[in-house]
PDB file of C-alpha atoms and ligand atoms in Angstrom:
ATOM      1  CA  MET A   1      93.637  84.011  95.223  1.00 91.00           C
ATOM      2  CA  ASN A   2      92.422  87.089  93.346  1.00 96.00           C
ATOM      3  CA  ILE A   3      94.018  90.390  94.243  1.00 97.00           C
ATOM      4  CA  VAL A   4      93.273  93.935  93.159  1.00 98.00           C
ATOM      5  CA  ILE A   5      96.216  96.236  93.389  1.00 98.00           C
ATOM      6  CA  PHE A   6      94.829  99.683  93.932  1.00 98.00           C
ATOM      7  CA  GLY A   7      96.308 103.167  94.045  1.00 98.00           C
ATOM      8  CA  ALA A   8      96.693 106.462  92.283  1.00 98.00           C
ATOM      9  CA  PRO A   9      98.578 106.618  88.930  1.00 96.00           C
ATOM     10  CA  GLY A  10     102.250 106.470  89.796  1.00 95.00           C
ATOM     11  CA  SER A  11     101.686 104.656  93.100  1.00 97.00           C
ATOM     12  CA  GLY A  12     103.785 101.621  91.994  1.00 96.00           C
ATOM     13  CA  LYS A  13     100.969  99.212  90.990  1.00 96.00           C
ATOM     14  CA  GLY A  14     102.924  97.736  88.080  1.00 94.00           C
ATOM     15  CA  THR A  15     106.156  97.379  90.095  1.00 96.00           C
ATOM     16  CA  GLN A  16     104.423  95.591  93.019  1.00 97.00           C
ATOM     17  CA  SER A  17     102.336  93.433  90.609  1.00 97.00           C
ATOM     18  CA  ASP A  18     105.566  92.082  89.066  1.00 96.00           C
ATOM     19  CA  LYS A  19     106.786  91.097  92.509  1.00 96.00           C
ATOM     20  CA  LEU A  20     103.429  89.518  93.448  1.00 95.00           C
ATOM     21  CA  ILE A  21     103.461  87.489  90.222  1.00 94.00           C
ATOM     22  CA  ALA A  22     106.916  86.177  91.013  1.00 94.00           C
ATOM     23  CA  GLU A  23     105.921  85.275  94.558  1.00 93.00           C
ATOM     24  CA  TYR A  24     102.403  83.822  94.032  1.00 91.00           C
ATOM     25  CA  GLY A  25     102.337  82.834  90.352  1.00 91.00           C
ATOM     26  CA  LEU A  26      99.257  84.890  89.645  1.00 93.00           C
ATOM     27  CA  TYR A  27      97.990  85.872  86.161  1.00 93.00           C
ATOM     28  CA  HIS A  28      98.544  89.655  85.552  1.00 94.00           C
ATOM     29  CA  ILE A  29      95.733  91.664  84.043  1.00 95.00           C
ATOM     30  CA  SER A  30      96.797  95.290  83.552  1.00 95.00           C
ATOM     31  CA  THR A  31      94.063  97.151  81.687  1.00 96.00           C
ATOM     32  CA  GLY A  32      96.427 100.052  81.016  1.00 95.00           C
ATOM     33  CA  GLU A  33      98.981  97.763  79.357  1.00 94.00           C
ATOM     34  CA  LEU A  34      96.273  95.903  77.474  1.00 95.00           C
ATOM     35  CA  LEU A  35      95.006  99.227  76.020  1.00 96.00           C
ATOM     36  CA  ARG A  36      98.495 100.392  75.202  1.00 94.00           C
ATOM     37  CA  GLU A  37      99.048  97.153  73.255  1.00 95.00           C
ATOM     38  CA  HIS A  38      95.848  97.843  71.267  1.00 96.00           C
ATOM     39  CA  ILE A  39      97.115 101.394  70.567  1.00 95.00           C
ATOM     40  CA  ALA A  40     100.469 100.011  69.349  1.00 95.00           C
ATOM     41  CA  ARG A  41      98.696  97.480  67.095  1.00 97.00           C
ATOM     42  CA  GLY A  42      96.394 100.142  65.710  1.00 97.00           C
ATOM     43  CA  THR A  43      93.158  98.268  66.503  1.00 97.00           C
ATOM     44  CA  HIS A  44      89.765  99.995  66.637  1.00 96.00           C
ATOM     45  CA  LEU A  45      89.737  99.604  70.480  1.00 96.00           C
ATOM     46  CA  GLY A  46      93.189 101.121  70.492  1.00 97.00           C
ATOM     47  CA  GLU A  47      91.968 104.120  68.530  1.00 97.00           C
ATOM     48  CA  VAL A  48      89.082 104.697  70.904  1.00 97.00           C
ATOM     49  CA  ALA A  49      91.182 104.138  74.010  1.00 97.00           C
ATOM     50  CA  ASP A  50      93.887 106.575  72.806  1.00 96.00           C
ATOM     51  CA  SER A  51      91.384 109.384  72.526  1.00 96.00           C
ATOM     52  CA  TYR A  52      90.693 109.035  76.295  1.00 97.00           C
ATOM     53  CA  ILE A  53      94.156 108.077  77.532  1.00 96.00           C
ATOM     54  CA  SER A  54      95.956 110.951  75.876  1.00 93.00           C
ATOM     55  CA  ARG A  55      93.548 113.315  77.684  1.00 94.00           C
ATOM     56  CA  GLY A  56      94.010 111.653  81.029  1.00 95.00           C
ATOM     57  CA  LEU A  57      90.410 110.426  81.077  1.00 97.00           C
ATOM     58  CA  LEU A  58      89.018 106.976  81.863  1.00 98.00           C
ATOM     59  CA  ILE A  59      87.740 104.728  79.112  1.00 98.00           C
ATOM     60  CA  PRO A  60      83.933 104.495  79.491  1.00 98.00           C
ATOM     61  CA  ASP A  61      82.847 101.771  81.907  1.00 98.00           C
ATOM     62  CA  GLU A  62      80.697  99.900  79.405  1.00 97.00           C
ATOM     63  CA  LEU A  63      83.632  99.519  77.032  1.00 97.00           C
ATOM     64  CA  MET A  64      86.197  98.602  79.741  1.00 97.00           C
ATOM     65  CA  ILE A  65      83.820  96.068  81.241  1.00 97.00           C
ATOM     66  CA  ASP A  66      83.204  94.439  77.808  1.00 95.00           C
ATOM     67  CA  VAL A  67      87.024  94.179  77.216  1.00 95.00           C
ATOM     68  CA  LEU A  68      87.457  92.355  80.494  1.00 95.00           C
ATOM     69  CA  SER A  69      84.406  90.204  80.032  1.00 94.00           C
ATOM     70  CA  ASP A  70      85.749  89.094  76.545  1.00 92.00           C
ATOM     71  CA  LEU A  71      89.085  88.294  78.110  1.00 92.00           C
ATOM     72  CA  PHE A  72      87.491  86.089  80.721  1.00 91.00           C
ATOM     73  CA  LYS A  73      85.390  84.314  78.093  1.00 90.00           C
ATOM     74  CA  GLN A  74      88.384  83.619  75.887  1.00 88.00           C
ATOM     75  CA  HIS A  75      90.646  82.582  78.744  1.00 86.00           C
ATOM     76  CA  PRO A  76      88.672  81.162  81.709  1.00 86.00           C
ATOM     77  CA  GLU A  77      91.918  79.326  82.746  1.00 88.00           C
ATOM     78  CA  HIS A  78      93.405  82.680  83.870  1.00 86.00           C
ATOM     79  CA  ILE A  79      90.696  82.970  86.529  1.00 86.00           C
ATOM     80  CA  ALA A  80      91.234  79.423  87.660  1.00 82.00           C
ATOM     81  CA  SER A  81      94.964  80.215  88.313  1.00 84.00           C
ATOM     82  CA  GLY A  82      94.224  83.393  90.341  1.00 93.00           C
ATOM     83  CA  VAL A  83      94.488  86.865  88.991  1.00 96.00           C
ATOM     84  CA  ILE A  84      96.151  90.116  89.974  1.00 97.00           C
ATOM     85  CA  PHE A  85      94.040  92.990  88.715  1.00 97.00           C
ATOM     86  CA  ASP A  86      96.212  96.087  88.049  1.00 97.00           C
ATOM     87  CA  GLY A  87      94.347  99.223  87.061  1.00 97.00           C
ATOM     88  CA  PHE A  88      90.903  97.622  87.208  1.00 98.00           C
ATOM     89  CA  PRO A  89      88.429  98.370  88.695  1.00 98.00           C
ATOM     90  CA  ARG A  90      88.698 102.165  88.518  1.00 98.00           C
ATOM     91  CA  THR A  91      85.086 102.965  89.263  1.00 98.00           C
ATOM     92  CA  ILE A  92      82.264 101.568  91.502  1.00 98.00           C
ATOM     93  CA  ALA A  93      80.476 100.319  88.398  1.00 98.00           C
ATOM     94  CA  GLN A  94      83.612  98.366  87.350  1.00 98.00           C
ATOM     95  CA  ALA A  95      83.998  96.918  90.794  1.00 98.00           C
ATOM     96  CA  GLU A  96      80.393  95.669  90.759  1.00 98.00           C
ATOM     97  CA  ALA A  97      80.857  94.201  87.296  1.00 98.00           C
ATOM     98  CA  LEU A  98      84.071  92.490  88.412  1.00 97.00           C
ATOM     99  CA  ALA A  99      82.316  90.927  91.390  1.00 97.00           C
ATOM    100  CA  GLU A 100      79.551  89.666  89.105  1.00 97.00           C
ATOM    101  CA  MET A 101      82.017  88.205  86.556  1.00 95.00           C
ATOM    102  CA  LEU A 102      84.112  86.459  89.198  1.00 95.00           C
ATOM    103  CA  LYS A 103      80.926  85.120  90.783  1.00 94.00           C
ATOM    104  CA  GLU A 104      79.987  83.502  87.508  1.00 92.00           C
ATOM    105  CA  HIS A 105      83.331  81.631  87.745  1.00 90.00           C
ATOM    106  CA  GLY A 106      82.635  80.717  91.336  1.00 92.00           C
ATOM    107  CA  THR A 107      85.199  83.081  92.859  1.00 94.00           C
ATOM    108  CA  GLU A 108      85.611  86.590  94.221  1.00 96.00           C
ATOM    109  CA  VAL A 109      88.133  89.405  95.059  1.00 97.00           C
ATOM    110  CA  HIS A 110      89.958  88.041  98.082  1.00 96.00           C
ATOM    111  CA  ALA A 111      92.110  91.090  98.866  1.00 97.00           C
ATOM    112  CA  VAL A 112      92.604  94.685  97.725  1.00 98.00           C
ATOM    113  CA  VAL A 113      96.088  96.041  98.258  1.00 98.00           C
ATOM    114  CA  GLY A 114      95.899  99.895  98.399  1.00 98.00           C
ATOM    115  CA  LEU A 115      99.155 101.715  97.807  1.00 98.00           C
ATOM    116  CA  ASP A 116      99.068 105.047  99.603  1.00 98.00           C
ATOM    117  CA  VAL A 117     101.569 107.577  98.183  1.00 98.00           C
ATOM    118  CA  ASP A 118     101.864 111.330  98.738  1.00 98.00           C
ATOM    119  CA  GLU A 119     100.763 113.484  95.780  1.00 96.00           C
ATOM    120  CA  ASP A 120     104.274 115.171  95.329  1.00 96.00           C
ATOM    121  CA  GLU A 121     105.890 111.751  95.099  1.00 96.00           C
ATOM    122  CA  LEU A 122     103.259 110.493  92.592  1.00 97.00           C
ATOM    123  CA  ILE A 123     104.019 113.476  90.277  1.00 96.00           C
ATOM    124  CA  ARG A 124     107.738 113.025  90.670  1.00 95.00           C
ATOM    125  CA  ARG A 125     107.528 109.297  89.795  1.00 94.00           C
ATOM    126  CA  MET A 126     105.317 109.801  86.737  1.00 94.00           C
ATOM    127  CA  LEU A 127     107.480 112.624  85.348  1.00 94.00           C
ATOM    128  CA  ASP A 128     110.524 110.391  85.862  1.00 92.00           C
ATOM    129  CA  ARG A 129     108.807 107.438  84.159  1.00 90.00           C
ATOM    130  CA  GLY A 130     107.763 109.642  81.250  1.00 90.00           C
ATOM    131  CA  LYS A 131     111.415 110.356  80.409  1.00 90.00           C
ATOM    132  CA  GLN A 132     111.909 106.655  79.657  1.00 88.00           C
ATOM    133  CA  SER A 133     108.448 105.266  78.742  1.00 82.00           C
ATOM    134  CA  GLY A 134     107.478 107.862  76.181  1.00 79.00           C
ATOM    135  CA  ARG A 135     103.912 107.371  77.509  1.00 82.00           C
ATOM    136  CA  SER A 136     101.663 110.121  76.046  1.00 81.00           C
ATOM    137  CA  ASP A 137      99.948 110.545  79.497  1.00 90.00           C
ATOM    138  CA  ASP A 138     103.117 110.952  81.622  1.00 87.00           C
ATOM    139  CA  LYS A 139     103.462 114.711  81.081  1.00 89.00           C
ATOM    140  CA  LEU A 140     102.522 117.327  83.670  1.00 93.00           C
ATOM    141  CA  ASP A 141      99.189 118.543  82.353  1.00 94.00           C
ATOM    142  CA  THR A 142      97.890 115.021  81.798  1.00 95.00           C
ATOM    143  CA  ILE A 143      99.310 113.809  85.083  1.00 95.00           C
ATOM    144  CA  ARG A 144      97.316 116.511  86.910  1.00 96.00           C
ATOM    145  CA  LYS A 145      94.185 115.515  85.005  1.00 97.00           C
ATOM    146  CA  ARG A 146      94.687 111.804  85.810  1.00 97.00           C
ATOM    147  CA  LEU A 147      95.126 112.575  89.509  1.00 98.00           C
ATOM    148  CA  ASP A 148      91.979 114.669  89.460  1.00 98.00           C
ATOM    149  CA  VAL A 149      90.093 111.774  87.725  1.00 98.00           C
ATOM    150  CA  TYR A 150      91.563 109.388  90.347  1.00 98.00           C
ATOM    151  CA  HIS A 151      90.289 111.520  93.286  1.00 98.00           C
ATOM    152  CA  LYS A 152      86.854 111.843  91.792  1.00 98.00           C
ATOM    153  CA  GLN A 153      86.154 108.470  90.174  1.00 98.00           C
ATOM    154  CA  THR A 154      88.523 105.887  91.610  1.00 98.00           C
ATOM    155  CA  ALA A 155      89.311 106.917  95.213  1.00 97.00           C
ATOM    156  CA  PRO A 156      85.718 106.099  96.375  1.00 97.00           C
ATOM    157  CA  LEU A 157      86.582 102.447  95.767  1.00 98.00           C
ATOM    158  CA  LYS A 158      88.654 102.518  98.977  1.00 98.00           C
ATOM    159  CA  GLU A 159      85.498 103.001 101.016  1.00 98.00           C
ATOM    160  CA  TYR A 160      83.689 100.421  98.882  1.00 98.00           C
ATOM    161  CA  TYR A 161      86.295  97.701  99.595  1.00 98.00           C
ATOM    162  CA  LEU A 162      86.786  98.777 103.228  1.00 98.00           C
ATOM    163  CA  ASN A 163      83.043  98.036 103.710  1.00 97.00           C
ATOM    164  CA  LYS A 164      83.584  94.679 102.184  1.00 96.00           C
ATOM    165  CA  GLY A 165      86.334  94.047 104.710  1.00 95.00           C
ATOM    166  CA  CYS A 166      89.025  93.115 102.189  1.00 96.00           C
ATOM    167  CA  PHE A 167      91.026  96.406 101.884  1.00 98.00           C
ATOM    168  CA  HIS A 168      94.680  96.474 103.021  1.00 98.00           C
ATOM    169  CA  ASN A 169      96.197  99.917 103.235  1.00 97.00           C
ATOM    170  CA  ILE A 170      99.979 100.012 102.548  1.00 98.00           C
ATOM    171  CA  ASP A 171     102.328 102.977 102.904  1.00 98.00           C
ATOM    172  CA  GLY A 172     103.681 103.241  99.336  1.00 98.00           C
ATOM    173  CA  ASN A 173     106.144 106.049  99.994  1.00 97.00           C
ATOM    174  CA  ARG A 174     108.911 103.640 101.073  1.00 97.00           C
ATOM    175  CA  PRO A 175     111.535 101.686  99.114  1.00 96.00           C
ATOM    176  CA  ILE A 176     110.107  98.996  96.768  1.00 97.00           C
ATOM    177  CA  ASP A 177     111.232  96.026  98.877  1.00 98.00           C
ATOM    178  CA  ASP A 178     109.879  97.437 102.095  1.00 98.00           C
ATOM    179  CA  ILE A 179     106.489  97.992 100.463  1.00 98.00           C
ATOM    180  CA  PHE A 180     106.493  94.431  99.151  1.00 98.00           C
ATOM    181  CA  SER A 181     107.376  93.030 102.524  1.00 98.00           C
ATOM    182  CA  SER A 182     104.334  94.773 104.019  1.00 98.00           C
ATOM    183  CA  ILE A 183     102.134  93.434 101.225  1.00 97.00           C
ATOM    184  CA  ARG A 184     103.328  89.866 101.897  1.00 96.00           C
ATOM    185  CA  THR A 185     102.499  90.203 105.561  1.00 96.00           C
ATOM    186  CA  GLU A 186      99.024  91.545 104.731  1.00 95.00           C
ATOM    187  CA  LEU A 187      98.370  88.748 102.218  1.00 95.00           C
ATOM    188  CA  ALA A 188      99.638  85.920 104.342  1.00 91.00           C
ATOM    189  CA  PRO A 189      96.110  85.036 105.716  1.00 85.00           C
ATOM    190  CA  HIS A 190      94.804  84.759 102.132  1.00 81.00           C
ATOM    191  CA  LYS A 191      97.661  82.655 100.767  1.00 72.00           C
ATOM    192  CA  ASP A 192      95.829  79.303 100.505  1.00 66.00           C
ATOM    193  CA  LYS A 193      92.718  80.668  98.808  1.00 63.00           C
TER     194      LYS A 193
HETATM  195  P1  LIG B   1      97.430 102.733  83.749  1.00 64.74           P
HETATM  196  O1  LIG B   1      98.575 102.119  82.984  1.00 64.74           O
HETATM  197  O2  LIG B   1      96.709 101.747  84.655  1.00 64.74           O
HETATM  198  O3  LIG B   1      97.850 103.960  84.513  1.00 64.74           O
HETATM  199  O4  LIG B   1      96.307 103.177  82.723  1.00 64.74           O
HETATM  200  C1  LIG B   1      96.577 104.202  81.758  1.00 64.74           C
HETATM  201  C2  LIG B   1      95.265 104.743  81.231  1.00 64.74           C
HETATM  202  O5  LIG B   1      94.499 103.731  80.631  1.00 64.74           O
HETATM  203  C3  LIG B   1      94.363 105.398  82.262  1.00 64.74           C
HETATM  204  O6  LIG B   1      94.690 106.719  82.594  1.00 64.74           O
HETATM  205  C4  LIG B   1      93.025 105.287  81.558  1.00 64.74           C
HETATM  206  O7  LIG B   1      92.844 106.308  80.541  1.00 64.74           O
HETATM  207  C5  LIG B   1      93.110 103.937  80.863  1.00 64.74           C
HETATM  208  N1  LIG B   1      92.607 102.846  81.695  1.00 64.74           N
HETATM  209  C6  LIG B   1      93.336 101.819  82.268  1.00 64.74           C
HETATM  210  N2  LIG B   1      92.555 101.032  83.004  1.00 64.74           N
HETATM  211  C7  LIG B   1      91.307 101.585  82.973  1.00 64.74           C
HETATM  212  C8  LIG B   1      90.015 101.221  83.518  1.00 64.74           C
HETATM  213  N3  LIG B   1      89.939 100.194  84.376  1.00 64.74           N
HETATM  214  N4  LIG B   1      88.992 102.035  83.266  1.00 64.74           N
HETATM  215  C9  LIG B   1      89.049 103.111  82.509  1.00 64.74           C
HETATM  216  N5  LIG B   1      90.223 103.476  81.920  1.00 64.74           N
HETATM  217  C10 LIG B   1      91.304 102.765  82.133  1.00 64.74           C
END
């Protein structure tokens, strides 16, 4: 089973991914985490990524797709085990590239879990996270920019996946365990894929 966990920054994608991994044993691909690791290691990719992340912008599609394609080439076993994609795709171009890459491995996106959270709550959560994470992009100006980028570039994916018939909308304003319980119910029909 391949799942995309989808939602605005601060919607709880990472938190719910952790719970999904524990439940279904999926391999976790978080592009945000992957890029932050490169920044911490001081790689060339990290340097390029940081120049976008710190401004609240998306890394260009071509680069992001290459990173993912390399990961699949190096570790085809991850795809075989089923993947939870967290923070990818973030644009229609990335979604199309993902479909193509998965097709090459004889598989597809089975379900997209969309976490729907009110804007005030998103900002509150990210400011709160910023106090502990020290993330350069969890400060108010950058948060506003990231939300703007989300609405313009990423939100259209909801329509894209709705048209494909695999989008599951989840009210993400509730307590963590209530949200997860709804996700489990929605994913139950996909469990044996
Ligand atoms: P996240 O941890 O998913 O919130 O990602 C943090 C930042 O990493 C984003 O604001 C983007 O700058 C960058 N990033 C992560 N995933 C992607 C992606 N799929 N496409 C472009 N940029 C990304």
